[in-house]
Amino acid sequence: AKDKVIMGTERRSMVISDHERKVTAYHEAGHALVAKLTPGTDPVHKVTIIPRGMALGLTQQLPTEDKYMLTRDYLLKSIAVLLSGRAAEEIIFGDSEVTTGAVGDLQQITGLARQMVTTFGMSDIGPWSLMDSSAQSDVIMRMMARNSMSEKLAEDIDSAVKKLSDSAYEIALSH
């Protein structure tokens, strides 16, 4: 029951081709392998290629202790683990055979990398935050930020987000 809440309902009746099952297995193995080989990441608790919720597979990591503050290094390594499923697909099947299976991972890393740059001050741009504490939602914050920042700053933010993502992807590919 706990897995159902955390990972979503199993969809054992879903028919997946052997190739998709194989891609999913390599994708999830990529997450597990990079998590295991990267010191300072949370340990892998469970890996499955049984479809759950919207995902065809899942790698679950659980921290060994509660964390109230996260370091830049920890966040970068977390992004590397998220990108490692995509990296595994690229290495095993080739660049032209990378799938849409990493969409959830990519959404997570983009949001996390953007937070590192715009909220946590963890980039080359500098130790400051664009977070407006009066903004009630991320959408409002982005609209306000877009209206109040220069095009150059917006480009610098995009560049810093890309640099973090590229750096993390290199970690994933190297493992």
mmCIF file of N, CA, C and O in Angstrom, residues 69-152:
data_model
loop_
_atom_site.group_PDB
_atom_site.id
_atom_site.type_symbol
_atom_site.label_atom_id
_atom_site.label_comp_id
_atom_site.label_asym_id
_atom_site.label_seq_id
_atom_site.Cartn_x
_atom_site.Cartn_y
_atom_site.Cartn_z
ATOM 1 N N MET A 69 19.063 21.472 5.027
ATOM 2 C CA MET A 69 19.774 22.356 4.111
ATOM 3 C C MET A 69 20.488 21.470 3.092
ATOM 4 O O MET A 69 21.104 20.479 3.460
ATOM 5 N N LEU A 70 20.391 21.842 1.830
ATOM 6 C CA LEU A 70 21.011 21.068 0.768
ATOM 7 C C LEU A 70 22.163 21.868 0.173
ATOM 8 O O LEU A 70 22.038 23.064 -0.054
ATOM 9 N N THR A 71 23.265 21.190 -0.104
ATOM 10 C CA THR A 71 24.425 21.865 -0.670
ATOM 11 C C THR A 71 24.334 21.906 -2.189
ATOM 12 O O THR A 71 23.595 21.115 -2.811
ATOM 13 N N ARG A 72 25.119 22.769 -2.780
ATOM 14 C CA ARG A 72 25.204 22.862 -4.240
ATOM 15 C C ARG A 72 25.668 21.516 -4.812
ATOM 16 O O ARG A 72 25.130 21.019 -5.794
ATOM 17 N N ASP A 73 26.655 20.912 -4.160
ATOM 18 C CA ASP A 73 27.191 19.630 -4.601
ATOM 19 C C ASP A 73 26.105 18.545 -4.592
ATOM 20 O O ASP A 73 25.970 17.786 -5.540
ATOM 21 N N TYR A 74 25.329 18.486 -3.515
ATOM 22 C CA TYR A 74 24.256 17.496 -3.404
ATOM 23 C C TYR A 74 23.215 17.697 -4.514
ATOM 24 O O TYR A 74 22.771 16.736 -5.147
ATOM 25 N N LEU A 75 22.840 18.946 -4.762
ATOM 26 C CA LEU A 75 21.840 19.229 -5.797
ATOM 27 C C LEU A 75 22.365 18.880 -7.184
ATOM 28 O O LEU A 75 21.640 18.295 -7.997
ATOM 29 N N LEU A 76 23.620 19.206 -7.457
ATOM 30 C CA LEU A 76 24.226 18.873 -8.753
ATOM 31 C C LEU A 76 24.269 17.353 -8.946
ATOM 32 O O LEU A 76 23.937 16.838 -10.027
ATOM 33 N N LYS A 77 24.640 16.630 -7.905
ATOM 34 C CA LYS A 77 24.668 15.166 -7.993
ATOM 35 C C LYS A 77 23.257 14.591 -8.155
ATOM 36 O O LYS A 77 23.062 13.600 -8.869
ATOM 37 N N SER A 78 22.272 15.218 -7.534
ATOM 38 C CA SER A 78 20.880 14.781 -7.703
ATOM 39 C C SER A 78 20.424 14.963 -9.141
ATOM 40 O O SER A 78 19.726 14.114 -9.706
ATOM 41 N N ILE A 79 20.832 16.083 -9.759
ATOM 42 C CA ILE A 79 20.517 16.311 -11.164
ATOM 43 C C ILE A 79 21.207 15.257 -12.031
ATOM 44 O O ILE A 79 20.615 14.730 -12.973
ATOM 45 N N ALA A 80 22.453 14.923 -11.700
ATOM 46 C CA ALA A 80 23.177 13.890 -12.456
ATOM 47 C C ALA A 80 22.432 12.562 -12.394
ATOM 48 O O ALA A 80 22.312 11.860 -13.410
ATOM 49 N N VAL A 81 21.930 12.193 -11.217
ATOM 50 C CA VAL A 81 21.176 10.936 -11.085
ATOM 51 C C VAL A 81 19.907 11.000 -11.933
ATOM 52 O O VAL A 81 19.566 10.042 -12.630
ATOM 53 N N LEU A 82 19.221 12.138 -11.912
ATOM 54 C CA LEU A 82 18.011 12.275 -12.727
ATOM 55 C C LEU A 82 18.312 12.172 -14.221
ATOM 56 O O LEU A 82 17.528 11.611 -14.984
ATOM 57 N N LEU A 83 19.451 12.707 -14.646
ATOM 58 C CA LEU A 83 19.821 12.665 -16.066
ATOM 59 C C LEU A 83 20.414 11.324 -16.500
ATOM 60 O O LEU A 83 20.544 11.056 -17.692
ATOM 61 N N SER A 84 20.750 10.480 -15.555
ATOM 62 C CA SER A 84 21.455 9.249 -15.885
ATOM 63 C C SER A 84 20.593 8.213 -16.612
ATOM 64 O O SER A 84 21.126 7.370 -17.333
ATOM 65 N N GLY A 85 19.287 8.273 -16.474
ATOM 66 C CA GLY A 85 18.430 7.388 -17.264
ATOM 67 C C GLY A 85 18.544 7.731 -18.736
ATOM 68 O O GLY A 85 18.697 6.858 -19.592
ATOM 69 N N ARG A 86 18.496 9.013 -19.019
ATOM 70 C CA ARG A 86 18.666 9.493 -20.404
ATOM 71 C C ARG A 86 20.065 9.142 -20.917
ATOM 72 O O ARG A 86 20.221 8.720 -22.062
ATOM 73 N N ALA A 87 21.086 9.328 -20.066
ATOM 74 C CA ALA A 87 22.460 9.011 -20.456
ATOM 75 C C ALA A 87 22.593 7.524 -20.797
ATOM 76 O O ALA A 87 23.249 7.161 -21.783
ATOM 77 N N ALA A 88 21.973 6.661 -20.005
ATOM 78 C CA ALA A 88 22.033 5.219 -20.270
ATOM 79 C C ALA A 88 21.394 4.895 -21.616
ATOM 80 O O ALA A 88 21.934 4.097 -22.394
ATOM 81 N N GLU A 89 20.258 5.508 -21.906
ATOM 82 C CA GLU A 89 19.611 5.284 -23.202
ATOM 83 C C GLU A 89 20.544 5.689 -24.343
ATOM 84 O O GLU A 89 20.675 4.975 -25.338
ATOM 85 N N GLU A 90 21.191 6.841 -24.199
ATOM 86 C CA GLU A 90 22.092 7.335 -25.240
ATOM 87 C C GLU A 90 23.282 6.395 -25.440
ATOM 88 O O GLU A 90 23.643 6.068 -26.571
ATOM 89 N N ILE A 91 23.875 5.936 -24.341
ATOM 90 C CA ILE A 91 25.047 5.063 -24.424
ATOM 91 C C ILE A 91 24.694 3.700 -25.019
ATOM 92 O O ILE A 91 25.393 3.182 -25.880
ATOM 93 N N ILE A 92 23.596 3.114 -24.575
ATOM 94 C CA ILE A 92 23.226 1.761 -25.000
ATOM 95 C C ILE A 92 22.603 1.734 -26.395
ATOM 96 O O ILE A 92 22.930 0.886 -27.219
ATOM 97 N N PHE A 93 21.704 2.670 -26.677
ATOM 98 C CA PHE A 93 20.938 2.609 -27.915
ATOM 99 C C PHE A 93 21.344 3.653 -28.950
ATOM 100 O O PHE A 93 20.905 3.591 -30.091
ATOM 101 N N GLY A 94 22.162 4.622 -28.580
ATOM 102 C CA GLY A 94 22.598 5.669 -29.512
ATOM 103 C C GLY A 94 21.757 6.919 -29.383
ATOM 104 O O GLY A 94 20.596 6.882 -28.962
ATOM 105 N N ASP A 95 22.351 8.030 -29.779
ATOM 106 C CA ASP A 95 21.706 9.335 -29.653
ATOM 107 C C ASP A 95 20.366 9.406 -30.382
ATOM 108 O O ASP A 95 19.415 10.006 -29.889
ATOM 109 N N SER A 96 20.277 8.775 -31.533
ATOM 110 C CA SER A 96 19.037 8.847 -32.321
ATOM 111 C C SER A 96 17.912 8.005 -31.715
ATOM 112 O O SER A 96 16.754 8.148 -32.105
ATOM 113 N N GLU A 97 18.234 7.130 -30.768
ATOM 114 C CA GLU A 97 17.227 6.266 -30.156
ATOM 115 C C GLU A 97 16.855 6.684 -28.740
ATOM 116 O O GLU A 97 16.152 5.957 -28.034
ATOM 117 N N VAL A 98 17.305 7.866 -28.298
ATOM 118 C CA VAL A 98 16.893 8.384 -26.994
ATOM 119 C C VAL A 98 15.384 8.590 -27.043
ATOM 120 O O VAL A 98 14.846 9.062 -28.044
ATOM 121 N N THR A 99 14.693 8.217 -25.965
ATOM 122 C CA THR A 99 13.225 8.226 -25.972
ATOM 123 C C THR A 99 12.638 9.392 -25.183
ATOM 124 O O THR A 99 13.349 10.148 -24.527
ATOM 125 N N THR A 100 11.331 9.460 -25.214
ATOM 126 C CA THR A 100 10.592 10.454 -24.424
ATOM 127 C C THR A 100 10.437 10.008 -22.974
ATOM 128 O O THR A 100 9.845 10.725 -22.168
ATOM 129 N N GLY A 101 10.975 8.855 -22.627
ATOM 130 C CA GLY A 101 10.823 8.310 -21.287
ATOM 131 C C GLY A 101 11.419 9.168 -20.181
ATOM 132 O O GLY A 101 11.056 9.031 -19.021
ATOM 133 N N ALA A 102 12.316 10.085 -20.545
ATOM 134 C CA ALA A 102 12.971 10.919 -19.534
ATOM 135 C C ALA A 102 12.235 12.233 -19.288
ATOM 136 O O ALA A 102 12.746 13.091 -18.569
ATOM 137 N N VAL A 103 11.048 12.400 -19.843
ATOM 138 C CA VAL A 103 10.359 13.690 -19.752
ATOM 139 C C VAL A 103 10.174 14.152 -18.306
ATOM 140 O O VAL A 103 10.422 15.312 -17.980
ATOM 141 N N GLY A 104 9.764 13.261 -17.422
ATOM 142 C CA GLY A 104 9.587 13.635 -16.017
ATOM 143 C C GLY A 104 10.902 14.030 -15.367
ATOM 144 O O GLY A 104 10.978 15.010 -14.617
ATOM 145 N N ASP A 105 11.958 13.273 -15.678
ATOM 146 C CA ASP A 105 13.288 13.589 -15.158
ATOM 147 C C ASP A 105 13.736 14.966 -15.646
ATOM 148 O O ASP A 105 14.261 15.772 -14.882
ATOM 149 N N LEU A 106 13.528 15.233 -16.934
ATOM 150 C CA LEU A 106 13.957 16.501 -17.519
ATOM 151 C C LEU A 106 13.200 17.679 -16.907
ATOM 152 O O LEU A 106 13.782 18.741 -16.653
ATOM 153 N N GLN A 107 11.919 17.498 -16.655
ATOM 154 C CA GLN A 107 11.143 18.565 -16.014
ATOM 155 C C GLN A 107 11.675 18.838 -14.611
ATOM 156 O O GLN A 107 11.807 19.987 -14.206
ATOM 157 N N GLN A 108 11.998 17.766 -13.884
ATOM 158 C CA GLN A 108 12.538 17.932 -12.528
ATOM 159 C C GLN A 108 13.880 18.650 -12.538
ATOM 160 O O GLN A 108 14.101 19.568 -11.756
ATOM 161 N N ILE A 109 14.785 18.239 -13.417
ATOM 162 C CA ILE A 109 16.114 18.844 -13.401
ATOM 163 C C ILE A 109 16.069 20.289 -13.866
ATOM 164 O O ILE A 109 16.807 21.121 -13.350
ATOM 165 N N THR A 110 15.211 20.585 -14.818
ATOM 166 C CA THR A 110 15.104 21.967 -15.283
ATOM 167 C C THR A 110 14.616 22.862 -14.154
ATOM 168 O O THR A 110 15.181 23.940 -13.916
ATOM 169 N N GLY A 111 13.613 22.412 -13.428
ATOM 170 C CA GLY A 111 13.108 23.194 -12.302
ATOM 171 C C GLY A 111 14.150 23.333 -11.200
ATOM 172 O O GLY A 111 14.336 24.419 -10.643
ATOM 173 N N LEU A 112 14.843 22.249 -10.895
ATOM 174 C CA LEU A 112 15.852 22.267 -9.832
ATOM 175 C C LEU A 112 17.032 23.148 -10.213
ATOM 176 O O LEU A 112 17.495 23.971 -9.414
ATOM 177 N N ALA A 113 17.522 23.021 -11.449
ATOM 178 C CA ALA A 113 18.651 23.850 -11.902
ATOM 179 C C ALA A 113 18.253 25.321 -11.909
ATOM 180 O O ALA A 113 19.027 26.192 -11.508
ATOM 181 N N ARG A 114 17.031 25.619 -12.338
ATOM 182 C CA ARG A 114 16.565 27.014 -12.353
ATOM 183 C C ARG A 114 16.478 27.555 -10.924
ATOM 184 O O ARG A 114 16.860 28.698 -10.664
ATOM 185 N N GLN A 115 16.016 26.739 -9.989
ATOM 186 C CA GLN A 115 15.983 27.167 -8.585
ATOM 187 C C GLN A 115 17.388 27.438 -8.063
ATOM 188 O O GLN A 115 17.600 28.386 -7.319
ATOM 189 N N MET A 116 18.333 26.580 -8.443
ATOM 190 C CA MET A 116 19.713 26.776 -8.002
ATOM 191 C C MET A 116 20.228 28.141 -8.452
ATOM 192 O O MET A 116 20.943 28.822 -7.712
ATOM 193 N N VAL A 117 19.839 28.557 -9.660
ATOM 194 C CA VAL A 117 20.305 29.824 -10.218
ATOM 195 C C VAL A 117 19.506 31.005 -9.664
ATOM 196 O O VAL A 117 20.078 31.989 -9.198
ATOM 197 N N THR A 118 18.170 30.910 -9.711
ATOM 198 C CA THR A 118 17.338 32.083 -9.417
ATOM 199 C C THR A 118 16.911 32.221 -7.963
ATOM 200 O O THR A 118 16.551 33.311 -7.533
ATOM 201 N N THR A 119 16.937 31.140 -7.206
ATOM 202 C CA THR A 119 16.462 31.189 -5.830
ATOM 203 C C THR A 119 17.574 30.992 -4.812
ATOM 204 O O THR A 119 17.638 31.699 -3.811
ATOM 205 N N PHE A 120 18.464 30.022 -5.083
ATOM 206 C CA PHE A 120 19.487 29.665 -4.099
ATOM 207 C C PHE A 120 20.826 30.361 -4.328
ATOM 208 O O PHE A 120 21.741 30.203 -3.525
ATOM 209 N N GLY A 121 20.975 31.104 -5.421
ATOM 210 C CA GLY A 121 22.229 31.806 -5.701
ATOM 211 C C GLY A 121 23.409 30.878 -5.872
ATOM 212 O O GLY A 121 24.519 31.178 -5.451
ATOM 213 N N MET A 122 23.192 29.715 -6.515
ATOM 214 C CA MET A 122 24.240 28.695 -6.656
ATOM 215 C C MET A 122 24.721 28.588 -8.089
ATOM 216 O O MET A 122 24.710 27.518 -8.694
ATOM 217 N N SER A 123 25.148 29.720 -8.670
ATOM 218 C CA SER A 123 25.656 29.703 -10.044
ATOM 219 C C SER A 123 26.687 30.805 -10.222
ATOM 220 O O SER A 123 26.953 31.581 -9.299
ATOM 221 N N ASP A 124 27.227 30.882 -11.432
ATOM 222 C CA ASP A 124 28.210 31.915 -11.769
ATOM 223 C C ASP A 124 27.613 33.315 -11.701
ATOM 224 O O ASP A 124 28.342 34.296 -11.602
ATOM 225 N N ILE A 125 26.301 33.423 -11.783
ATOM 226 C CA ILE A 125 25.653 34.738 -11.773
ATOM 227 C C ILE A 125 25.913 35.450 -10.451
ATOM 228 O O ILE A 125 26.083 36.654 -10.408
ATOM 229 N N GLY A 126 25.941 34.675 -9.381
ATOM 230 C CA GLY A 126 26.249 35.283 -8.094
ATOM 231 C C GLY A 126 25.314 34.841 -6.989
ATOM 232 O O GLY A 126 24.280 34.234 -7.238
ATOM 233 N N PRO A 127 25.682 35.176 -5.764
ATOM 234 C CA PRO A 127 24.893 34.757 -4.594
ATOM 235 C C PRO A 127 23.732 35.700 -4.297
ATOM 236 O O PRO A 127 23.740 36.438 -3.327
ATOM 237 N N TRP A 128 22.744 35.694 -5.155
ATOM 238 C CA TRP A 128 21.539 36.484 -4.928
ATOM 239 C C TRP A 128 20.341 35.731 -5.459
ATOM 240 O O TRP A 128 20.482 34.753 -6.169
ATOM 241 N N SER A 129 19.149 36.203 -5.119
ATOM 242 C CA SER A 129 17.928 35.494 -5.464
ATOM 243 C C SER A 129 16.961 36.410 -6.195
ATOM 244 O O SER A 129 16.802 37.571 -5.828
ATOM 245 N N LEU A 130 16.314 35.870 -7.206
ATOM 246 C CA LEU A 130 15.247 36.597 -7.898
ATOM 247 C C LEU A 130 13.889 36.307 -7.270
ATOM 248 O O LEU A 130 12.896 36.835 -7.720
ATOM 249 N N MET A 131 13.875 35.470 -6.265
ATOM 250 C CA MET A 131 12.613 35.079 -5.631
ATOM 251 C C MET A 131 11.982 36.273 -4.944
ATOM 252 O O MET A 131 12.593 36.904 -4.103
ATOM 253 N N ASP A 132 10.770 36.601 -5.334
ATOM 254 C CA ASP A 132 10.023 37.679 -4.703
ATOM 255 C C ASP A 132 9.155 37.052 -3.619
ATOM 256 O O ASP A 132 8.248 36.290 -3.909
ATOM 257 N N SER A 133 9.451 37.368 -2.377
ATOM 258 C CA SER A 133 8.737 36.722 -1.268
ATOM 259 C C SER A 133 7.254 37.068 -1.253
ATOM 260 O O SER A 133 6.453 36.364 -0.643
ATOM 261 N N SER A 134 6.854 38.141 -1.936
ATOM 262 C CA SER A 134 5.435 38.489 -1.961
ATOM 263 C C SER A 134 4.679 37.749 -3.065
ATOM 264 O O SER A 134 3.459 37.768 -3.097
ATOM 265 N N ALA A 135 5.421 37.113 -3.986
ATOM 266 C CA ALA A 135 4.756 36.372 -5.071
ATOM 267 C C ALA A 135 4.069 35.139 -4.494
ATOM 268 O O ALA A 135 4.662 34.383 -3.749
ATOM 269 N N GLN A 136 2.823 34.943 -4.870
ATOM 270 C CA GLN A 136 2.043 33.843 -4.324
ATOM 271 C C GLN A 136 2.257 32.525 -5.059
ATOM 272 O O GLN A 136 1.928 31.483 -4.550
ATOM 273 N N SER A 137 2.798 32.590 -6.257
ATOM 274 C CA SER A 137 3.027 31.353 -6.996
ATOM 275 C C SER A 137 4.217 31.523 -7.926
ATOM 276 O O SER A 137 4.651 32.636 -8.205
ATOM 277 N N ASP A 138 4.705 30.396 -8.396
ATOM 278 C CA ASP A 138 5.828 30.404 -9.330
ATOM 279 C C ASP A 138 5.468 31.145 -10.616
ATOM 280 O O ASP A 138 6.285 31.856 -11.171
ATOM 281 N N VAL A 139 4.231 31.006 -11.074
ATOM 282 C CA VAL A 139 3.797 31.674 -12.304
ATOM 283 C C VAL A 139 3.867 33.189 -12.115
ATOM 284 O O VAL A 139 4.385 33.909 -12.965
ATOM 285 N N ILE A 140 3.366 33.666 -10.997
ATOM 286 C CA ILE A 140 3.414 35.107 -10.712
ATOM 287 C C ILE A 140 4.869 35.561 -10.615
ATOM 288 O O ILE A 140 5.239 36.599 -11.168
ATOM 289 N N MET A 141 5.696 34.765 -9.928
ATOM 290 C CA MET A 141 7.101 35.131 -9.777
ATOM 291 C C MET A 141 7.782 35.244 -11.142
ATOM 292 O O MET A 141 8.505 36.193 -11.407
ATOM 293 N N ARG A 142 7.514 34.284 -12.020
ATOM 294 C CA ARG A 142 8.136 34.330 -13.347
ATOM 295 C C ARG A 142 7.665 35.531 -14.145
ATOM 296 O O ARG A 142 8.443 36.175 -14.835
ATOM 297 N N MET A 143 6.363 35.865 -14.054
ATOM 298 C CA MET A 143 5.858 37.032 -14.774
ATOM 299 C C MET A 143 6.514 38.305 -14.241
ATOM 300 O O MET A 143 6.932 39.169 -15.021
ATOM 301 N N MET A 144 6.614 38.416 -12.922
ATOM 302 C CA MET A 144 7.236 39.593 -12.323
ATOM 303 C C MET A 144 8.708 39.667 -12.699
ATOM 304 O O MET A 144 9.220 40.728 -13.044
ATOM 305 N N ALA A 145 9.397 38.536 -12.638
ATOM 306 C CA ALA A 145 10.822 38.499 -12.944
ATOM 307 C C ALA A 145 11.052 38.884 -14.402
ATOM 308 O O ALA A 145 11.956 39.645 -14.718
ATOM 309 N N ARG A 146 10.208 38.362 -15.293
ATOM 310 C CA ARG A 146 10.362 38.664 -16.713
ATOM 311 C C ARG A 146 10.187 40.158 -16.966
ATOM 312 O O ARG A 146 10.876 40.752 -17.777
ATOM 313 N N ASN A 147 9.253 40.779 -16.252
ATOM 314 C CA ASN A 147 8.992 42.202 -16.442
ATOM 315 C C ASN A 147 10.058 43.076 -15.806
ATOM 316 O O ASN A 147 10.247 44.209 -16.212
ATOM 317 N N SER A 148 10.743 42.574 -14.772
ATOM 318 C CA SER A 148 11.658 43.435 -14.033
ATOM 319 C C SER A 148 13.134 43.149 -14.318
ATOM 320 O O SER A 148 13.983 43.823 -13.779
ATOM 321 N N MET A 149 13.441 42.179 -15.153
ATOM 322 C CA MET A 149 14.848 41.891 -15.415
ATOM 323 C C MET A 149 15.206 42.209 -16.852
ATOM 324 O O MET A 149 14.352 42.210 -17.727
ATOM 325 N N SER A 150 16.458 42.473 -17.058
ATOM 326 C CA SER A 150 16.931 42.780 -18.404
ATOM 327 C C SER A 150 16.989 41.504 -19.242
ATOM 328 O O SER A 150 17.027 40.395 -18.706
ATOM 329 N N GLU A 151 16.984 41.681 -20.539
ATOM 330 C CA GLU A 151 17.154 40.545 -21.450
ATOM 331 C C GLU A 151 18.490 39.857 -21.180
ATOM 332 O O GLU A 151 18.585 38.643 -21.236
ATOM 333 N N LYS A 152 19.510 40.638 -20.884
ATOM 334 C CA LYS A 152 20.847 40.089 -20.603
ATOM 335 C C LYS A 152 20.792 39.182 -19.388
ATOM 336 O O LYS A 152 21.345 38.080 -19.389
#
